[in-house]
Amino acid sequence: MNEPLVLGIETSCDETGIGIVRGRTLLSNTIASSMDEHARYGGVVPEVAARAHLEALQPAIDAALAEAGVGLDEIDAVAVTSGPGLAGALMVGVGAAKGLAVSIDKPLYAVNHLVGHIAADILTGGSAPLEYPTIALLVSGGHTSLLHVRDLTTDVELLGETMDDAAGEAFDKVARLLSLPYPGGPEIDRAAADGDPEAIRFPRGLSRASDLAKHRYDFSFSGLKTAVARWVERCEAEGVEVPVADVAASFREAVVDVLVTKALAACADLGVPRLLLGGGVIANRRLREVALRRAAEAGVTVRIPPLSLCTDNGAMIAALASELISSGRPPSRLTFGADSTLPVTEIQIAEGAPV
């Protein structure tokens, strides 16, 4: 199929994403977020997210089609995130994608959410194509993963991942400790702008020599979160005002230091002078700044998709399916289901007989 027109559906967490691409050209990237509904709880509530997807899907599909200027009858294939993510949220998207694909009699591609974040890079327009192999650092509210990408559609290896809290989750929890609103990432970033990143030396998880022997590319932010909590508690016990800006800046610096250090270690160890950053936490200004500076010093080229394509979105799912189609891969069988713990090595799910 030449330059397939693909509609992608993404519902792995709290954002209902519908994207439409033609080959590697982005036509529409429609996102309906339920973030405001979760704010009162201080984090994503799975049941609330699933209900919000149900309500947002049809309007989002209509909006995406209108923005792209195409009709459903023109769509060549449907793509959907089948995992990883919140089980209930995934089930809504999977069910909708199956119904849509059957109703318009088009093939359906069930793909991996994490690999989709890498595929977002191919929608960047005039930039040079992504070279392989590349190291990919994906940082979001639910995932912190370090990947070795030898080929987008056939060979993605998990080097390391978070052992507990994801980086984005740690930002949310520390923001709560500092009485900052949800979501925590942007709030920590704003507070840190006036702080000293060297004011407090918070721990860097899994960075000691004894840890690196077994967890060289893995991440842990739970201990860091606890260290911040204890520091705040000491201030309160002593009747001292918590220096929110300094705590935010020092916490952010610890997270950024670990992320960039481990990513560049993977580049050096594997001899790969390329690093792709993806996921919603990449919107963090300090993370981008440090990654670009330290990578340049190490002779590593950094690629960052537009921030609108770093957060969860349907366009990246459509882009991955488009690459699968162009490489001759058959569609997924309709027997697949949502898989909340889908490993990154499974790029496409239930590949086999035509729909």
Tab-separated table of C-alpha atoms in Angstrom:
chain	number	residue	atom	x	y	z
A	1	MET	CA	0.000	0.000	0.000
A	2	ASN	CA	1.559	3.294	-1.120
A	3	GLU	CA	1.376	6.163	1.413
A	4	PRO	CA	-1.393	4.568	3.505
A	5	LEU	CA	-3.965	6.814	5.167
A	6	VAL	CA	-4.114	5.571	8.756
A	7	LEU	CA	-6.323	6.573	11.678
A	8	GLY	CA	-4.730	5.917	15.071
A	9	ILE	CA	-6.460	5.587	18.443
A	10	GLU	CA	-4.597	6.066	21.740
A	11	THR	CA	-6.293	5.568	25.137
A	12	SER	CA	-3.574	4.152	27.385
A	13	CYS	CA	-3.963	6.698	30.192
A	14	ASP	CA	-5.887	9.959	30.597
A	15	GLU	CA	-5.686	11.375	27.078
A	16	THR	CA	-7.968	10.330	24.230
A	17	GLY	CA	-5.778	10.703	21.164
A	18	ILE	CA	-6.939	10.409	17.573
A	19	GLY	CA	-4.369	10.921	14.847
A	20	ILE	CA	-4.481	10.660	11.080
A	21	VAL	CA	-1.355	10.304	8.952
A	22	ARG	CA	-0.682	9.675	5.290
A	23	GLY	CA	2.547	7.736	5.143
A	24	ARG	CA	4.877	9.914	7.219
A	25	THR	CA	2.832	13.096	6.860
A	26	LEU	CA	0.800	14.281	9.830
A	27	LEU	CA	-2.719	15.347	8.885
A	28	SER	CA	-4.390	15.519	12.281
A	29	ASN	CA	-3.441	15.209	15.933
A	30	THR	CA	-6.570	15.558	18.077
A	31	ILE	CA	-6.296	15.109	21.846
A	32	ALA	CA	-9.054	15.231	24.464
A	33	SER	CA	-7.573	15.204	27.960
A	34	SER	CA	-9.390	14.271	31.153
A	35	MET	CA	-6.609	15.784	33.289
A	36	ASP	CA	-8.927	18.297	34.943
A	37	GLU	CA	-11.174	15.471	36.128
A	38	HIS	CA	-8.209	13.763	37.814
A	39	ALA	CA	-6.807	16.931	39.381
A	40	ARG	CA	-9.174	16.755	42.339
A	41	TYR	CA	-7.713	13.354	43.219
A	42	GLY	CA	-4.098	14.376	42.734
A	43	GLY	CA	-3.474	11.666	40.137
A	44	VAL	CA	-5.041	9.549	37.417
A	45	VAL	CA	-8.016	7.443	38.524
A	46	PRO	CA	-8.377	4.481	36.114
A	47	GLU	CA	-12.179	4.319	36.267
A	48	VAL	CA	-12.494	8.036	35.624
A	49	ALA	CA	-10.088	7.785	32.691
A	50	ALA	CA	-12.004	4.913	31.094
A	51	ARG	CA	-15.321	6.765	31.375
A	52	ALA	CA	-13.770	9.911	29.913
A	53	HIS	CA	-12.474	7.919	26.915
A	54	LEU	CA	-15.962	6.581	26.267
A	55	GLU	CA	-17.362	10.089	26.174
A	56	ALA	CA	-14.530	11.642	24.148
A	57	LEU	CA	-13.849	9.039	21.454
A	58	GLN	CA	-16.563	9.810	18.917
A	59	PRO	CA	-16.204	13.614	19.092
A	60	ALA	CA	-12.419	13.246	18.840
A	61	ILE	CA	-12.703	10.999	15.775
A	62	ASP	CA	-15.064	13.470	14.122
A	63	ALA	CA	-12.733	16.371	14.908
A	64	ALA	CA	-9.688	14.519	13.565
A	65	LEU	CA	-11.422	13.632	10.308
A	66	ALA	CA	-12.542	17.241	9.885
A	67	GLU	CA	-9.044	18.592	10.563
A	68	ALA	CA	-7.489	16.118	8.127
A	69	GLY	CA	-10.141	16.870	5.522
A	70	VAL	CA	-10.906	13.207	4.871
A	71	GLY	CA	-13.877	10.903	5.317
A	72	LEU	CA	-13.994	7.522	6.994
A	73	ASP	CA	-14.444	5.921	3.583
A	74	GLU	CA	-10.968	7.155	2.616
A	75	ILE	CA	-9.166	5.559	5.581
A	76	ASP	CA	-6.922	2.645	4.521
A	77	ALA	CA	-6.299	1.187	7.986
A	78	VAL	CA	-7.077	1.670	11.664
A	79	ALA	CA	-4.422	1.461	14.403
A	80	VAL	CA	-4.809	1.245	18.163
A	81	THR	CA	-2.692	1.064	21.294
A	82	SER	CA	-3.162	-2.389	22.817
A	83	GLY	CA	-0.671	-1.830	25.662
A	84	PRO	CA	0.975	-1.069	27.950
A	85	GLY	CA	-1.230	1.225	30.007
A	86	LEU	CA	-4.294	1.262	32.230
A	87	ALA	CA	-6.324	-1.893	31.514
A	88	GLY	CA	-9.752	-0.250	31.529
A	89	ALA	CA	-8.627	2.694	29.428
A	90	LEU	CA	-6.964	0.405	26.892
A	91	MET	CA	-10.096	-1.714	26.616
A	92	VAL	CA	-12.142	1.307	25.573
A	93	GLY	CA	-9.758	2.133	22.735
A	94	VAL	CA	-9.360	-1.472	21.619
A	95	GLY	CA	-13.117	-2.001	21.531
A	96	ALA	CA	-13.677	1.194	19.575
A	97	ALA	CA	-10.918	0.370	17.088
A	98	LYS	CA	-12.286	-3.102	16.437
A	99	GLY	CA	-15.781	-1.758	15.896
A	100	LEU	CA	-14.531	0.976	13.584
A	101	ALA	CA	-12.312	-1.338	11.537
A	102	VAL	CA	-15.104	-3.866	11.051
A	103	SER	CA	-17.697	-1.204	10.216
A	104	ILE	CA	-15.576	0.316	7.430
A	105	ASP	CA	-14.087	-3.066	6.418
A	106	LYS	CA	-10.473	-1.979	6.840
A	107	PRO	CA	-7.437	-3.738	8.377
A	108	LEU	CA	-6.603	-3.133	12.022
A	109	TYR	CA	-3.106	-2.825	13.497
A	110	ALA	CA	-2.708	-3.304	17.266
A	111	VAL	CA	0.576	-1.720	18.317
A	112	ASN	CA	2.790	-0.995	21.304
A	113	HIS	CA	2.349	2.349	23.052
A	114	LEU	CA	6.057	2.744	23.905
A	115	VAL	CA	7.240	2.022	20.364
A	116	GLY	CA	4.640	4.532	19.234
A	117	HIS	CA	6.556	7.233	21.107
A	118	ILE	CA	9.579	6.415	18.954
A	119	ALA	CA	7.449	6.491	15.796
A	120	ALA	CA	6.425	10.061	16.614
A	121	ASP	CA	9.863	11.080	15.352
A	122	ILE	CA	9.017	10.130	11.763
A	123	LEU	CA	6.290	12.797	11.681
A	124	THR	CA	8.711	15.692	12.117
A	125	GLY	CA	8.493	16.837	8.514
A	126	GLY	CA	11.652	18.019	6.810
A	127	SER	CA	14.174	16.655	9.321
A	128	ALA	CA	16.498	13.831	8.301
A	129	PRO	CA	15.078	10.311	8.841
A	130	LEU	CA	15.845	8.562	12.119
A	131	GLU	CA	19.017	6.500	11.817
A	132	TYR	CA	19.408	3.036	13.309
A	133	PRO	CA	20.498	1.891	15.737
A	134	THR	CA	19.484	4.575	18.218
A	135	ILE	CA	19.033	4.742	21.972
A	136	ALA	CA	15.585	5.965	23.048
A	137	LEU	CA	14.778	7.425	26.462
A	138	LEU	CA	11.023	7.495	27.074
A	139	VAL	CA	9.901	9.444	30.134
A	140	SER	CA	6.254	9.878	31.068
A	141	GLY	CA	3.826	9.719	33.961
A	142	GLY	CA	3.541	5.953	33.725
A	143	HIS	CA	6.760	4.832	32.057
A	144	THR	CA	10.488	5.461	32.274
A	145	SER	CA	12.235	3.225	29.756
A	146	LEU	CA	15.612	3.047	28.038
A	147	LEU	CA	15.508	1.247	24.702
A	148	HIS	CA	17.932	0.068	22.030
A	149	VAL	CA	16.162	0.564	18.705
A	150	ARG	CA	17.768	-1.342	15.853
A	151	ASP	CA	14.674	-1.113	13.661
A	152	LEU	CA	11.359	0.556	14.441
A	153	THR	CA	9.160	-2.238	13.124
A	154	THR	CA	11.188	-5.348	13.931
A	155	ASP	CA	13.825	-4.909	16.623
A	156	VAL	CA	13.374	-2.885	19.825
A	157	GLU	CA	15.221	-4.059	22.945
A	158	LEU	CA	14.462	-2.999	26.508
A	159	LEU	CA	17.724	-1.989	28.203
A	160	GLY	CA	16.214	-0.754	31.439
A	161	GLU	CA	13.104	0.652	33.065
A	162	THR	CA	11.824	2.043	36.329
A	163	MET	CA	11.829	-0.360	39.251
A	164	ASP	CA	9.135	1.607	41.101
A	165	ASP	CA	7.789	5.111	40.417
A	166	ALA	CA	8.077	6.466	36.902
A	167	ALA	CA	9.706	9.889	36.639
A	168	GLY	CA	6.409	11.619	35.902
A	169	GLU	CA	4.781	9.901	38.860
A	170	ALA	CA	7.597	11.095	41.120
A	171	PHE	CA	7.046	14.668	39.897
A	172	ASP	CA	3.347	14.403	40.809
A	173	LYS	CA	4.077	13.024	44.284
A	174	VAL	CA	6.752	15.590	45.102
A	175	ALA	CA	4.485	18.381	43.877
A	176	ARG	CA	1.886	17.163	46.352
A	177	LEU	CA	4.500	17.247	49.150
A	178	LEU	CA	5.202	20.870	48.254
A	179	SER	CA	1.474	21.720	48.071
A	180	LEU	CA	1.710	22.355	44.335
A	181	PRO	CA	-1.201	21.526	41.987
A	182	TYR	CA	-1.553	18.466	39.759
A	183	PRO	CA	-0.044	17.654	37.302
A	184	GLY	CA	3.261	17.991	39.084
A	185	GLY	CA	5.688	18.198	36.169
A	186	PRO	CA	4.839	21.707	34.929
A	187	GLU	CA	4.378	22.966	38.501
A	188	ILE	CA	7.779	21.664	39.634
A	189	ASP	CA	9.313	23.223	36.530
A	190	ARG	CA	7.777	26.599	37.307
A	191	ALA	CA	8.759	26.505	40.977
A	192	ALA	CA	12.296	25.377	40.157
A	193	ALA	CA	12.887	28.375	37.891
A	194	ASP	CA	13.638	30.517	40.951
A	195	GLY	CA	15.512	27.830	42.885
A	196	ASP	CA	19.078	26.611	43.249
A	197	PRO	CA	19.538	23.108	41.795
A	198	GLU	CA	22.586	22.597	44.029
A	199	ALA	CA	20.925	23.736	47.263
A	200	ILE	CA	20.157	20.169	48.400
A	201	ARG	CA	21.990	17.036	47.321
A	202	PHE	CA	19.153	14.560	46.920
A	203	PRO	CA	20.032	10.900	46.154
A	204	ARG	CA	20.452	9.570	42.618
A	205	GLY	CA	18.680	6.216	42.556
A	206	LEU	CA	20.509	3.095	41.336
A	207	SER	CA	23.655	5.100	40.630
A	208	ARG	CA	26.110	3.613	43.135
A	209	ALA	CA	28.745	1.185	41.868
A	210	SER	CA	27.011	-1.706	43.636
A	211	ASP	CA	23.714	-0.817	41.918
A	212	LEU	CA	25.206	-0.335	38.470
A	213	ALA	CA	26.516	-3.896	38.355
A	214	LYS	CA	22.956	-5.218	38.154
A	215	HIS	CA	20.848	-2.179	37.283
A	216	ARG	CA	23.066	-0.107	35.005
A	217	TYR	CA	20.164	1.051	32.833
A	218	ASP	CA	17.322	0.778	35.359
A	219	PHE	CA	15.718	3.670	37.237
A	220	SER	CA	14.345	4.150	40.737
A	221	PHE	CA	12.697	7.348	41.964
A	222	SER	CA	10.919	6.068	45.059
A	223	GLY	CA	13.927	6.699	47.318
A	224	LEU	CA	14.318	10.203	45.920
A	225	LYS	CA	10.657	10.943	46.605
A	226	THR	CA	11.082	9.678	50.189
A	227	ALA	CA	14.206	11.808	50.667
A	228	VAL	CA	12.265	14.908	49.629
A	229	ALA	CA	9.437	13.973	52.019
A	230	ARG	CA	11.863	13.576	54.929
A	231	TRP	CA	13.553	16.900	54.128
A	232	VAL	CA	10.200	18.706	54.078
A	233	GLU	CA	9.157	16.998	57.314
A	234	ARG	CA	12.355	18.185	59.043
A	235	CYS	CA	11.697	21.751	57.990
A	236	GLU	CA	8.146	21.582	59.314
A	237	ALA	CA	9.254	19.953	62.591
A	238	GLU	CA	11.814	22.717	63.136
A	239	GLY	CA	9.292	25.421	62.288
A	240	VAL	CA	11.303	26.496	59.263
A	241	GLU	CA	9.576	27.618	56.078
A	242	VAL	CA	10.088	25.085	53.296
A	243	PRO	CA	12.149	26.694	50.501
A	244	VAL	CA	9.879	25.354	47.768
A	245	ALA	CA	11.911	26.738	44.864
A	246	ASP	CA	15.177	25.182	46.110
A	247	VAL	CA	13.534	21.840	46.895
A	248	ALA	CA	11.856	21.753	43.479
A	249	ALA	CA	15.063	22.684	41.660
A	250	SER	CA	17.180	20.176	43.598
A	251	PHE	CA	14.648	17.393	43.110
A	252	ARG	CA	14.366	18.118	39.397
A	253	GLU	CA	18.155	18.152	39.077
A	254	ALA	CA	18.408	14.715	40.681
A	255	VAL	CA	15.838	13.249	38.276
A	256	VAL	CA	17.435	14.875	35.243
A	257	ASP	CA	20.932	13.800	36.274
A	258	VAL	CA	19.943	10.139	36.543
A	259	LEU	CA	17.963	10.119	33.291
A	260	VAL	CA	20.674	11.758	31.212
A	261	THR	CA	23.568	9.877	32.814
A	262	LYS	CA	22.042	6.467	32.194
A	263	ALA	CA	20.940	7.329	28.657
A	264	LEU	CA	24.401	8.547	27.679
A	265	ALA	CA	25.978	5.515	29.371
A	266	ALA	CA	23.901	3.302	27.076
A	267	CYS	CA	25.056	5.312	24.062
A	268	ALA	CA	28.700	4.902	25.104
A	269	ASP	CA	28.460	1.228	26.073
A	270	LEU	CA	26.702	0.211	22.855
A	271	GLY	CA	28.615	2.573	20.570
A	272	VAL	CA	25.460	4.383	19.437
A	273	PRO	CA	25.988	8.144	18.932
A	274	ARG	CA	22.263	8.878	18.697
A	275	LEU	CA	19.670	9.524	21.412
A	276	LEU	CA	15.932	9.984	20.927
A	277	LEU	CA	13.902	11.565	23.731
A	278	GLY	CA	10.164	10.950	24.013
A	279	GLY	CA	7.254	10.992	26.442
A	280	GLY	CA	5.424	13.808	28.183
A	281	VAL	CA	8.149	14.543	30.753
A	282	ILE	CA	10.418	15.628	27.881
A	283	ALA	CA	8.449	18.877	28.070
A	284	ASN	CA	10.563	19.597	31.167
A	285	ARG	CA	12.825	22.464	30.154
A	286	ARG	CA	15.756	21.453	32.375
A	287	LEU	CA	15.740	17.882	31.077
A	288	ARG	CA	15.996	19.033	27.471
A	289	GLU	CA	18.644	21.607	28.336
A	290	VAL	CA	20.903	19.173	30.218
A	291	ALA	CA	20.424	16.367	27.713
A	292	LEU	CA	21.398	18.579	24.779
A	293	ARG	CA	24.445	20.013	26.559
A	294	ARG	CA	25.831	16.764	27.915
A	295	ALA	CA	25.110	14.854	24.702
A	296	ALA	CA	26.987	17.457	22.674
A	297	GLU	CA	29.960	17.060	25.028
A	298	ALA	CA	29.808	13.291	24.490
A	299	GLY	CA	29.459	13.527	20.709
A	300	VAL	CA	25.905	12.199	20.747
A	301	THR	CA	23.183	13.605	18.487
A	302	VAL	CA	19.838	14.193	20.217
A	303	ARG	CA	16.444	14.065	18.543
A	304	ILE	CA	13.311	15.406	20.224
A	305	PRO	CA	9.944	15.271	18.446
A	306	PRO	CA	7.721	18.362	18.714
A	307	LEU	CA	6.307	18.543	22.241
A	308	SER	CA	2.778	18.044	20.863
A	309	LEU	CA	3.922	14.596	19.726
A	310	CYS	CA	5.777	13.731	22.947
A	311	THR	CA	2.652	13.441	25.084
A	312	ASP	CA	0.331	10.486	24.454
A	313	ASN	CA	-1.337	10.912	21.065
A	314	GLY	CA	-3.003	8.954	18.298
A	315	ALA	CA	-0.739	10.315	15.578
A	316	MET	CA	2.246	8.314	16.845
A	317	ILE	CA	0.115	5.160	16.842
A	318	ALA	CA	-0.997	5.816	13.283
A	319	ALA	CA	2.617	6.525	12.286
A	320	LEU	CA	3.839	3.211	13.676
A	321	ALA	CA	1.070	1.335	11.858
A	322	SER	CA	1.923	3.191	8.657
A	323	GLU	CA	5.520	1.983	8.931
A	324	LEU	CA	4.316	-1.579	9.548
A	325	ILE	CA	2.087	-1.406	6.487
A	326	SER	CA	4.856	0.032	4.314
A	327	SER	CA	7.211	-2.751	5.419
A	328	GLY	CA	4.678	-5.374	4.278
A	329	ARG	CA	3.440	-6.522	7.681
A	330	PRO	CA	-0.061	-8.058	7.733
A	331	PRO	CA	-2.726	-6.611	10.027
A	332	SER	CA	-3.570	-7.904	13.484
A	333	ARG	CA	-6.175	-10.588	14.072
A	334	LEU	CA	-9.333	-9.406	15.778
A	335	THR	CA	-8.755	-11.834	18.646
A	336	PHE	CA	-6.239	-9.543	20.385
A	337	GLY	CA	-7.085	-7.801	23.624
A	338	ALA	CA	-5.791	-5.019	25.829
A	339	ASP	CA	-2.527	-5.885	27.605
A	340	SER	CA	-1.600	-3.499	30.429
A	341	THR	CA	1.900	-4.997	30.771
A	342	LEU	CA	2.722	-5.491	27.101
A	343	PRO	CA	6.527	-5.792	26.704
A	344	VAL	CA	8.198	-3.300	24.397
A	345	THR	CA	9.627	-6.136	22.297
A	346	GLU	CA	6.096	-6.835	21.019
A	347	ILE	CA	5.821	-4.032	18.510
A	348	GLN	CA	2.669	-5.327	16.852
A	349	ILE	CA	0.125	-7.608	18.486
A	350	ALA	CA	-1.623	-10.636	16.998
A	351	GLU	CA	-0.011	-10.210	13.605
A	352	GLY	CA	-1.384	-12.745	11.161
A	353	ALA	CA	-4.437	-13.298	9.055
A	354	PRO	CA	-6.089	-10.313	7.326
A	355	VAL	CA	-9.009	-8.668	9.050
